[in-house]
Coordinates of N, CA and C in Angstrom, one line a residue:
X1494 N -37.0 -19.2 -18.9 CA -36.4 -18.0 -19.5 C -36.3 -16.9 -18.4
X1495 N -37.4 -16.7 -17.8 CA -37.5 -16.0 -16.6 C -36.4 -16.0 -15.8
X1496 N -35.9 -17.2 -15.6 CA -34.5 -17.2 -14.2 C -33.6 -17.1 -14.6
X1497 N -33.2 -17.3 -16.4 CA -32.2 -16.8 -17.2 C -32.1 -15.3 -16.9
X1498 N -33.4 -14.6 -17.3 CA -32.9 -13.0 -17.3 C -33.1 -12.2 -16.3
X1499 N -33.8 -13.1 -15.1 CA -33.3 -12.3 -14.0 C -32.0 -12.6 -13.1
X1500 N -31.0 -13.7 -13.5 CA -30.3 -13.7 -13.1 C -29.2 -12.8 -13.8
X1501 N -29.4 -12.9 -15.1 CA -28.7 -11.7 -15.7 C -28.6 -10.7 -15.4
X1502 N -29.7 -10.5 -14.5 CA -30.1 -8.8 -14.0 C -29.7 -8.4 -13.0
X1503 N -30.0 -9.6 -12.0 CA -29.8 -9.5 -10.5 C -28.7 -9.9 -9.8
X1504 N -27.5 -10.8 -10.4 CA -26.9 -12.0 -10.5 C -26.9 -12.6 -9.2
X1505 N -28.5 -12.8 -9.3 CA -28.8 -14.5 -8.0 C -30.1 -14.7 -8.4
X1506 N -30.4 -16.2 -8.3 CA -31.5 -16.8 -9.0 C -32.4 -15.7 -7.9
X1507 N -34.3 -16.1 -7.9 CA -35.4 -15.1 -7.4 C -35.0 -15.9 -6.3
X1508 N -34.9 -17.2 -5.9 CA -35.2 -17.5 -4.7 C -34.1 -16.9 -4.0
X1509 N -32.9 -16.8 -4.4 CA -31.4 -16.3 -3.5 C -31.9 -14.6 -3.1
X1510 N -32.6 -14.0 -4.4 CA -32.8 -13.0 -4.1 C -34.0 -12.4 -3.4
X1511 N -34.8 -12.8 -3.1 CA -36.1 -13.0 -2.4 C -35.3 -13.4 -0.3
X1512 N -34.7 -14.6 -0.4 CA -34.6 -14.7 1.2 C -33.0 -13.7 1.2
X1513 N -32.6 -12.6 0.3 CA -31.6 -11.2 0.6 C -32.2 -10.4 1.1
X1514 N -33.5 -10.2 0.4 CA -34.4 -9.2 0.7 C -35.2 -9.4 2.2
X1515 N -35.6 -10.8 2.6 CA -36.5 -11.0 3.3 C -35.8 -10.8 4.4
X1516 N -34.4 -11.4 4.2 CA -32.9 -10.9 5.5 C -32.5 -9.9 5.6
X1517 N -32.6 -9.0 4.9 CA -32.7 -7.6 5.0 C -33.9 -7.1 5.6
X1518 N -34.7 -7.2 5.4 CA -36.2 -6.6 6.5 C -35.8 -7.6 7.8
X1519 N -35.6 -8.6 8.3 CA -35.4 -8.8 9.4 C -34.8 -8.4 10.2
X1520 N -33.1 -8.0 9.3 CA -32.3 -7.0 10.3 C -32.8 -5.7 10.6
X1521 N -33.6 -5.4 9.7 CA -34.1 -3.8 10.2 C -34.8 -3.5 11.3
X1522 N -35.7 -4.7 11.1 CA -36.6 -5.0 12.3 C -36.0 -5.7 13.7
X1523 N -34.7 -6.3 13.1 CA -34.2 -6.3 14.9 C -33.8 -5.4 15.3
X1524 N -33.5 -4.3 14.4 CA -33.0 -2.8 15.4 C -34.3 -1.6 15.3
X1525 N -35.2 -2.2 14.9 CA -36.2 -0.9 14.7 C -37.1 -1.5 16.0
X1526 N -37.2 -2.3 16.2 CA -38.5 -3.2 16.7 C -38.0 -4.0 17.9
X1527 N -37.1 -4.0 18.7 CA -36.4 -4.9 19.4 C -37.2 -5.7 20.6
X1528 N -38.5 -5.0 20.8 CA -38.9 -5.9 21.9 C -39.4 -6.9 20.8
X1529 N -39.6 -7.2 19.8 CA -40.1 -8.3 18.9 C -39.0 -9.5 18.8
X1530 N -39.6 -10.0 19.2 CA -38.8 -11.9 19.5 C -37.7 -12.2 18.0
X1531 N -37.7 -12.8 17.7 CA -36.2 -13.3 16.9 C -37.4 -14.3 15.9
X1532 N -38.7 -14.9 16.6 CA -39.5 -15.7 16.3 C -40.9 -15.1 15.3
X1533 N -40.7 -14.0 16.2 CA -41.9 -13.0 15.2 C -41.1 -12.4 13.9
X1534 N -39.8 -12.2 14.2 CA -39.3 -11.2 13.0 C -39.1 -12.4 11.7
X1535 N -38.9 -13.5 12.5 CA -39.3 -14.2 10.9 C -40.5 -14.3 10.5
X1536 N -41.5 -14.8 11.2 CA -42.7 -14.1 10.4 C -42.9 -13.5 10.1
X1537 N -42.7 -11.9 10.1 CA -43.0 -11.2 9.3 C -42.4 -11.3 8.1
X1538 N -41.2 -11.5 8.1 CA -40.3 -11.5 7.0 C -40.6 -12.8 6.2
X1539 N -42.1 -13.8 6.6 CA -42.2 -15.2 5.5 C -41.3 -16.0 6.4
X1540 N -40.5 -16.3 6.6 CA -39.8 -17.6 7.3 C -41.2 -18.1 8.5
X1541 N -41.4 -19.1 8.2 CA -41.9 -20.0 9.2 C -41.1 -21.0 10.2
X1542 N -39.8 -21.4 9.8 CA -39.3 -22.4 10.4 C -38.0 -21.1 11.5
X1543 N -38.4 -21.2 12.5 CA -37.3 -20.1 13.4 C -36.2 -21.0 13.0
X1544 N -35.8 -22.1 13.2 CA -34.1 -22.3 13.2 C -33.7 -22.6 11.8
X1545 N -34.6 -22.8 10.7 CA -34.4 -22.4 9.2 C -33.3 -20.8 9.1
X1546 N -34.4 -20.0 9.9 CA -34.1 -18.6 9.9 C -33.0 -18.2 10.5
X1547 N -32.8 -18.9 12.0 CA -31.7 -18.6 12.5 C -30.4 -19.0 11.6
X1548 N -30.2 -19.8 10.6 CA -29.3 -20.7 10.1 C -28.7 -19.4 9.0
X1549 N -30.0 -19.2 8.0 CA -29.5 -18.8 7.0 C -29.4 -17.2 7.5
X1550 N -29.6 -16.5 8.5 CA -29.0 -14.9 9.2 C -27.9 -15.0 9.5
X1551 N -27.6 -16.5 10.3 CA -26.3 -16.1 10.6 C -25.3 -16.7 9.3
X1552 N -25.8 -17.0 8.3 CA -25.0 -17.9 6.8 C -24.5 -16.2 6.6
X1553 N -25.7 -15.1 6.0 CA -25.7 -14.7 5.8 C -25.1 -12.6 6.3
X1554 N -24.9 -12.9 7.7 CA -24.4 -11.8 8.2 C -23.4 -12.4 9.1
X1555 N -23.1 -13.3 9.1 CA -22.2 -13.8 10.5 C -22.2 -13.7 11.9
X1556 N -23.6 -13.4 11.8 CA -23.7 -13.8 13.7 C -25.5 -13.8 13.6
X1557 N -25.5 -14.8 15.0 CA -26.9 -14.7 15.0 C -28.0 -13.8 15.1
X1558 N -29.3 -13.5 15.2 CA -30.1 -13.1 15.2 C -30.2 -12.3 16.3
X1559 N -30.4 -13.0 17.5 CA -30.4 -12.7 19.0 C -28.8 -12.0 19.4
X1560 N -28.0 -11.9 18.1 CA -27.2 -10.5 18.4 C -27.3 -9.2 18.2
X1561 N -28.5 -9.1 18.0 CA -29.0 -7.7 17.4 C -28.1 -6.9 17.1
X1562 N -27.7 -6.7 16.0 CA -27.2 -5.6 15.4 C -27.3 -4.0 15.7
X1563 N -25.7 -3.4 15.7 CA -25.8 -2.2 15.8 C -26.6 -1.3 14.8
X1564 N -26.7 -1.5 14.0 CA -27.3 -1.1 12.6 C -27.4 -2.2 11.7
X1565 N -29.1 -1.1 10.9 CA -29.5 -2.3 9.7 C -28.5 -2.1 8.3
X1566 N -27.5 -1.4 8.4 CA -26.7 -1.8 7.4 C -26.1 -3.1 6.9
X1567 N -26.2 -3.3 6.0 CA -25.7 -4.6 5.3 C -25.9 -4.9 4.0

Protein backbone atom coordinates (compact mmCIF):
# COMPACT_ATOMS: atom_id res chain seq x y z
CA UNK A 1 0.00 0.00 0.00
CA UNK A 2 2.87 2.18 0.75
CA UNK A 3 4.27 2.18 -3.04
CA UNK A 4 0.59 2.63 -4.11
CA UNK A 5 0.48 6.06 -2.22
CA UNK A 6 3.67 7.20 -2.69
CA UNK A 7 3.59 6.83 -6.06
CA UNK A 8 0.45 8.66 -6.16
CA UNK A 9 2.30 11.35 -4.47
CA UNK A 10 5.50 11.43 -6.05
CA UNK A 11 4.65 9.82 -9.44
CA UNK A 12 7.84 7.33 -9.25
CA UNK A 13 8.10 4.31 -7.20
CA UNK A 14 10.77 5.19 -3.67
CA UNK A 15 13.45 3.37 -5.36
CA UNK A 16 13.13 5.71 -8.80
CA UNK A 17 12.82 8.42 -6.34
CA UNK A 18 15.54 7.81 -3.92
CA UNK A 19 18.49 7.26 -6.78
CA UNK A 20 16.67 11.26 -8.32
CA UNK A 21 17.52 12.39 -5.18
CA UNK A 22 20.84 10.66 -4.58
CA UNK A 23 21.68 12.08 -8.45
CA UNK A 24 20.83 15.14 -7.55
CA UNK A 25 23.35 15.41 -4.51
CA UNK A 26 25.99 14.04 -6.76
CA UNK A 27 25.67 16.78 -9.30
CA UNK A 28 25.90 19.34 -6.67
CA UNK A 29 28.82 17.82 -5.45
CA UNK A 30 30.51 17.74 -8.78
CA UNK A 31 30.36 21.45 -8.92
CA UNK A 32 30.66 22.24 -5.23
CA UNK A 33 33.47 19.84 -4.50
CA UNK A 34 35.41 19.28 -7.69
CA UNK A 35 38.66 18.08 -6.53
CA UNK A 36 36.44 14.93 -5.26
CA UNK A 37 36.86 12.03 -7.67
CA UNK A 38 33.66 10.91 -9.70
CA UNK A 39 34.39 7.69 -7.30
CA UNK A 40 33.92 9.40 -3.95
CA UNK A 41 30.86 11.35 -5.09
CA UNK A 42 29.10 8.15 -5.39
CA UNK A 43 29.85 7.33 -2.13
CA UNK A 44 28.71 9.76 -0.69
CA UNK A 45 25.60 9.83 -2.47
CA UNK A 46 25.18 5.52 -1.40
CA UNK A 47 26.21 4.21 -4.85
CA UNK A 48 28.89 1.69 -4.24
CA UNK A 49 29.34 0.33 -7.76
CA UNK A 50 31.28 3.51 -9.74
CA UNK A 51 30.18 2.29 -13.28
CA UNK A 52 26.50 1.39 -11.79
CA UNK A 53 26.82 5.18 -11.11
CA UNK A 54 28.41 6.25 -14.10
CA UNK A 55 25.46 4.55 -16.16
CA UNK A 56 22.50 5.73 -14.41
CA UNK A 57 24.10 9.94 -14.36
CA UNK A 58 24.56 9.72 -17.59
CA UNK A 59 20.73 7.73 -18.12
CA UNK A 60 19.75 10.42 -16.21
CA UNK A 61 21.38 13.89 -17.29
CA UNK A 62 22.97 12.98 -20.59
CA UNK A 63 26.42 13.16 -20.11
CA UNK A 64 28.76 11.71 -17.98
CA UNK A 65 29.99 12.41 -14.65
CA UNK A 66 33.54 13.37 -15.42
CA UNK A 67 31.76 16.20 -17.44
CA UNK A 68 31.23 18.19 -14.63
CA UNK A 69 28.58 20.28 -14.98
CA UNK A 70 28.21 23.97 -15.31
CA UNK A 71 25.58 24.10 -12.70
CA UNK A 72 23.78 21.82 -10.21
CA UNK A 73 20.60 22.61 -11.87
CA UNK A 74 18.56 19.92 -12.98
Amino acid sequence: RFRELFAATTGSSPKKYVQKVRLSLARSLLVTMPALTVEQVAERVGISDAHYFHAIYKDRFGETPRQRPPDAGA
